[in-house]
Amino acid sequence: MPISHQEIETLLQWVRLTRNEEIDCDLCFSQIAEFAERELAQKPLNESLAAVAQHLAICGDCQEEYEALLQGLERLSD
Amino acid sequence: MERTNEAWRAHLGGEGPQQQMALVDLRRVLLRGLRAALSGRGPFDGAFFEDTVQDALLRILDCLPQFEGRSRFETWAVSIAVRLAFSELRRKRWKDISLDTLLGDDAFDPPALPSHEHHPVADLEQQALVEAMYEVIRRDLTERQRTALRAELREIPQDEIARHLNSNRNAVYKLTHDARKALKRGLEAAGYRVDNVWTAFVS
């Protein structure tokens, strides 16, 4: 099945966001709670958490879990 | 009962009635957190939440020494429950689906790009970029890298890709990270600036 225009766009976006050093899913997950709280409190990210943001921009699975966590935290604080 | 991070650690790490009370309270936190996190993504039955929370409680007790206190304990605990929930949901969703069937014989086939009716030059430039990209993919990426990348573009979960490749989630991420780096190097060697090509492609 041919790759679609949208998929090419996604691939180019991933390539654009690619860094030589990236954290993997487990390392992202180990910091996701802190990352979520800082995002909700609109606090700036340190270098370690910036790597989490970069991972989330590329990894769809981690991004999906993060969005659910954020939704959960926002609703719990209502 | 409100607890500090230290109190959660002490009570859950202890024994007797204090630990039991902490487990009851944690279970309540996890159920509320998980229901809120998965709201709008269902439907789910009560058993799914109960089972996931039970698994999460065990995982949290196992991982208690790893909690460093950089977030609230409740946030950390709910994040574990959310991850377990998604792992199970993805496993159920994909367990009867073959990656081979989804991906077909060729990891990457050239696309038929939409034409820019009023910008034929843009057509040619996009086509040249896509051909350069395919050349790098064919030349510089391994078969496993192509397979993993193609599967990710199809939004197949990493755990499922890992199962197909007899690997694990982190190894799949590294596989596709290496693939992306090779693709970036290849395009840059072919004279493309990746920031510019992405902007031009989406405009």
Coordinates of C-alpha atoms in Angstrom, one line a residue:
Chain A
M1 CA 0.0 0.0 0.0
P2 CA 1.5 3.4 -1.0
I3 CA 2.6 5.7 1.7
S4 CA 0.1 8.6 1.9
H5 CA 0.8 12.3 1.6
Q6 CA -0.1 12.7 5.3
E7 CA 2.3 9.9 6.2
I8 CA 5.1 11.7 4.3
E9 CA 4.3 14.9 6.2
T10 CA 4.4 13.0 9.5
L11 CA 7.7 11.4 8.6
L12 CA 9.3 14.7 7.6
Q13 CA 8.0 16.2 10.9
W14 CA 9.6 13.4 12.9
V15 CA 12.8 13.9 11.0
R16 CA 12.7 17.6 11.7
L17 CA 12.2 17.0 15.4
T18 CA 14.9 14.3 15.6
R19 CA 17.9 14.9 17.9
N20 CA 21.1 12.9 18.1
E21 CA 20.3 12.1 21.8
E22 CA 16.8 11.2 22.7
I23 CA 15.3 9.5 25.7
D24 CA 13.4 6.3 25.4
C25 CA 9.8 5.5 26.5
D26 CA 10.8 4.2 30.0
L27 CA 12.9 7.3 30.7
C28 CA 10.1 9.5 29.5
F29 CA 7.7 7.6 31.7
S30 CA 9.9 8.0 34.8
Q31 CA 9.5 11.8 34.5
I32 CA 6.0 12.0 33.2
A33 CA 4.4 12.8 36.6
E34 CA 6.7 15.7 37.2
F35 CA 6.3 16.9 33.6
A36 CA 2.5 16.8 33.8
E37 CA 2.5 18.8 37.1
R38 CA 4.8 21.4 35.7
E39 CA 2.8 21.8 32.6
L40 CA -0.4 22.2 34.6
A41 CA 1.2 24.8 36.8
Q42 CA 2.7 26.5 33.7
K43 CA 6.2 26.2 35.2
P44 CA 9.2 26.3 32.9
L45 CA 10.9 23.0 32.0
N46 CA 14.5 22.1 32.9
E47 CA 16.7 20.4 30.4
S48 CA 15.7 16.9 31.5
L49 CA 12.0 17.7 31.1
A50 CA 12.7 19.4 27.7
A51 CA 13.8 15.9 26.6
V52 CA 10.4 14.6 27.8
A53 CA 8.7 17.2 25.6
Q54 CA 10.8 16.2 22.6
H55 CA 10.0 12.5 23.1
L56 CA 6.3 13.3 23.4
A57 CA 6.4 15.2 20.2
I58 CA 7.5 12.1 18.4
C59 CA 6.2 9.1 20.3
G60 CA 2.5 8.7 19.7
D61 CA 2.0 6.1 22.5
C62 CA 3.6 8.2 25.2
Q63 CA 1.8 11.2 24.0
E64 CA -1.6 9.4 24.2
E65 CA -0.8 8.3 27.8
Y66 CA 0.4 11.7 28.8
E67 CA -2.8 13.4 27.4
A68 CA -4.9 10.9 29.4
L69 CA -2.9 11.6 32.6
L70 CA -3.3 15.3 32.0
Q71 CA -7.0 14.9 31.6
G72 CA -7.2 12.9 34.7
L73 CA -5.3 15.4 36.8
E74 CA -7.3 18.3 35.4
R75 CA -10.6 16.7 36.2
L76 CA -9.4 15.5 39.7
S77 CA -8.5 19.1 40.5
D78 CA -12.0 20.4 39.5
Chain B
M1 CA -7.0 11.5 54.6
E2 CA -4.5 13.8 53.0
R3 CA -0.9 12.4 53.0
T4 CA 2.4 13.9 52.2
N5 CA 4.7 12.1 49.8
E6 CA 6.7 10.9 52.8
A7 CA 3.6 9.6 54.6
W8 CA 2.6 7.7 51.5
R9 CA 6.0 6.1 51.3
A10 CA 6.1 5.3 55.0
H11 CA 2.6 3.9 55.3
L12 CA 2.7 1.9 52.1
G13 CA 6.1 0.6 52.9
G14 CA 5.1 -0.4 56.4
E15 CA 2.8 -3.2 57.7
G16 CA -0.4 -3.7 59.6
P17 CA -3.4 -1.4 59.8
Q18 CA -1.6 1.7 58.7
Q19 CA -0.5 0.0 55.4
Q20 CA -4.0 -1.4 54.9
M21 CA -5.5 2.1 55.3
A22 CA -3.0 3.5 52.9
L23 CA -3.8 0.9 50.3
V24 CA -7.6 1.6 50.7
D25 CA -7.0 5.3 50.2
L26 CA -4.6 4.7 47.3
R27 CA -7.1 2.4 45.6
R28 CA -9.7 5.2 45.8
V29 CA -7.3 7.7 44.3
L30 CA -6.4 5.4 41.5
L31 CA -10.0 4.6 40.6
R32 CA -10.9 8.3 40.5
G33 CA -7.8 9.2 38.6
L34 CA -8.2 6.4 36.0
R35 CA -11.9 7.0 35.4
A36 CA -11.1 10.7 34.8
A37 CA -8.1 9.9 32.6
L38 CA -10.1 7.5 30.4
S39 CA -13.3 9.5 30.3
G40 CA -14.5 9.9 26.7
R41 CA -12.3 7.0 25.5
G42 CA -14.6 4.1 26.4
P43 CA -16.9 2.5 27.0
F44 CA -15.3 0.5 29.8
D45 CA -16.9 -1.8 32.3
G46 CA -16.3 -1.7 36.0
A47 CA -14.2 -4.8 35.9
F48 CA -11.6 -3.2 33.6
F49 CA -11.1 -0.4 36.1
E50 CA -11.0 -2.7 39.1
D51 CA -8.5 -5.1 37.4
T52 CA -6.3 -2.2 36.3
V53 CA -6.3 -0.6 39.7
Q54 CA -5.4 -3.9 41.3
D55 CA -2.5 -4.4 38.9
A56 CA -1.4 -0.8 39.5
L57 CA -1.4 -1.3 43.3
L58 CA 0.9 -4.2 43.0
R59 CA 3.2 -2.3 40.6
I60 CA 3.3 0.8 42.8
L61 CA 4.3 -1.3 45.8
D62 CA 7.0 -2.9 43.8
C63 CA 8.3 0.4 42.5
L64 CA 7.9 2.3 45.8
P65 CA 11.7 2.6 46.2
Q66 CA 11.9 4.3 42.8
F67 CA 9.6 7.1 43.7
E68 CA 11.8 10.2 44.1
G69 CA 9.3 12.7 45.2
R70 CA 9.7 15.0 42.1
S71 CA 5.9 15.0 41.8
R72 CA 3.0 14.4 44.1
F73 CA 2.8 10.7 45.0
E74 CA -0.8 10.6 43.7
T75 CA 0.2 11.9 40.3
W76 CA 3.0 9.3 40.1
A77 CA 0.6 6.6 41.1
V78 CA -2.1 7.6 38.6
S79 CA 0.5 7.7 35.8
I80 CA 1.3 4.1 36.5
A81 CA -2.4 3.1 36.4
V82 CA -2.8 5.0 33.1
R83 CA 0.1 3.3 31.5
L84 CA -1.1 -0.1 32.6
A85 CA -4.6 0.7 31.3
F86 CA -3.3 1.7 27.8
S87 CA -1.0 -1.3 27.6
E88 CA -4.0 -3.6 28.2
L89 CA -6.3 -1.7 25.9
R90 CA -3.8 -1.8 23.1
R91 CA -3.1 -5.5 23.7
K92 CA -6.8 -6.3 23.4
R93 CA -7.2 -4.1 20.4
W94 CA -4.4 -5.6 18.4
K95 CA -4.1 -9.1 19.6
D96 CA -5.9 -10.6 16.6
I97 CA -4.4 -8.3 14.0
S98 CA -1.4 -9.4 11.9
L99 CA 1.3 -6.7 11.3
D100 CA 2.3 -8.6 8.1
T101 CA -1.2 -8.2 6.8
L102 CA -1.3 -4.5 7.7
L103 CA 2.1 -3.7 6.3
G104 CA 2.0 -5.9 3.2
D105 CA 5.0 -6.9 1.2
D106 CA 6.7 -3.5 0.8
A107 CA 7.6 -1.4 3.8
F108 CA 7.5 1.7 1.6
D109 CA 5.8 2.3 -1.7
P110 CA 6.2 5.6 -3.5
P111 CA 3.0 7.7 -3.1
A112 CA 0.8 9.4 -5.7
L113 CA 1.2 13.0 -4.6
P114 CA -1.6 15.5 -5.0
S115 CA -0.7 18.0 -7.7
H116 CA -0.5 21.7 -7.1
E117 CA -2.8 22.9 -9.8
H118 CA -1.3 26.4 -9.9
H119 CA 2.2 25.6 -8.7
P120 CA 3.8 23.0 -11.0
V121 CA 7.2 23.9 -9.7
A122 CA 6.1 23.0 -6.2
D123 CA 5.0 19.6 -7.7
L124 CA 8.4 18.9 -9.1
E125 CA 10.2 20.0 -5.9
Q126 CA 7.9 17.9 -3.7
Q127 CA 8.4 14.9 -6.1
A128 CA 12.2 15.4 -6.0
L129 CA 12.2 15.5 -2.2
V130 CA 10.1 12.4 -1.9
E131 CA 12.3 10.6 -4.3
A132 CA 15.4 11.6 -2.3
M133 CA 13.7 10.4 0.9
Y134 CA 12.9 7.1 -0.7
E135 CA 16.4 6.7 -1.9
V136 CA 17.8 7.2 1.6
I137 CA 15.2 4.8 3.0
R138 CA 16.1 2.1 0.5
R139 CA 19.9 2.7 0.7
D140 CA 20.5 3.5 4.4
L141 CA 17.8 1.9 6.5
T142 CA 17.8 -1.8 7.5
E143 CA 14.7 -3.9 6.8
R144 CA 13.8 -3.9 10.5
Q145 CA 14.1 -0.1 10.6
R146 CA 11.8 0.2 7.6
T147 CA 9.3 -2.2 9.1
A148 CA 9.3 -0.4 12.4
L149 CA 9.0 3.1 10.8
R150 CA 6.2 2.0 8.5
A151 CA 4.3 0.5 11.4
E152 CA 4.7 3.7 13.5
L153 CA 3.4 5.7 10.6
R154 CA 0.4 3.4 10.5
E155 CA -0.1 4.2 14.3
I156 CA 0.5 0.7 15.3
P157 CA 1.4 0.7 19.1
Q158 CA 5.1 0.3 19.9
D159 CA 4.3 -2.8 22.1
E160 CA 2.7 -4.5 19.1
I161 CA 5.6 -3.6 16.8
A162 CA 7.9 -5.0 19.5
R163 CA 5.9 -8.2 19.7
H164 CA 6.2 -8.6 15.9
L165 CA 9.9 -8.0 16.0
N166 CA 10.5 -10.1 19.1
S167 CA 11.7 -7.0 20.8
N168 CA 10.6 -4.5 23.5
R169 CA 9.2 -1.0 23.4
N170 CA 12.5 0.8 24.2
A171 CA 14.4 -1.2 21.6
V172 CA 11.7 -0.3 19.0
Y173 CA 12.1 3.4 19.9
K174 CA 15.8 3.1 19.5
L175 CA 15.4 1.3 16.1
T176 CA 13.2 4.1 14.8
H177 CA 15.3 6.8 16.3
D178 CA 18.3 5.4 14.5
A179 CA 16.2 5.3 11.3
R180 CA 15.2 8.9 11.7
K181 CA 18.8 10.0 12.3
A182 CA 19.8 8.1 9.1
L183 CA 17.0 9.7 7.1
K184 CA 18.0 13.1 8.4
R185 CA 21.7 12.6 7.5
G186 CA 20.8 11.3 4.1
L187 CA 18.5 14.2 3.3
E188 CA 21.1 16.7 4.5
A189 CA 23.8 14.9 2.4
A190 CA 21.5 15.2 -0.6
G191 CA 21.4 19.0 0.0
Y192 CA 18.2 19.4 1.8
R193 CA 17.7 21.4 5.0
V194 CA 15.2 19.4 6.9
D195 CA 13.5 22.4 8.5
N196 CA 13.0 24.0 5.1
V197 CA 11.7 20.9 3.4
W198 CA 9.1 20.2 6.0
T199 CA 7.8 23.8 5.8
A200 CA 7.7 23.6 2.0
F201 CA 5.9 20.3 2.0
V202 CA 3.1 21.3 4.3
S203 CA 2.6 24.8 2.7

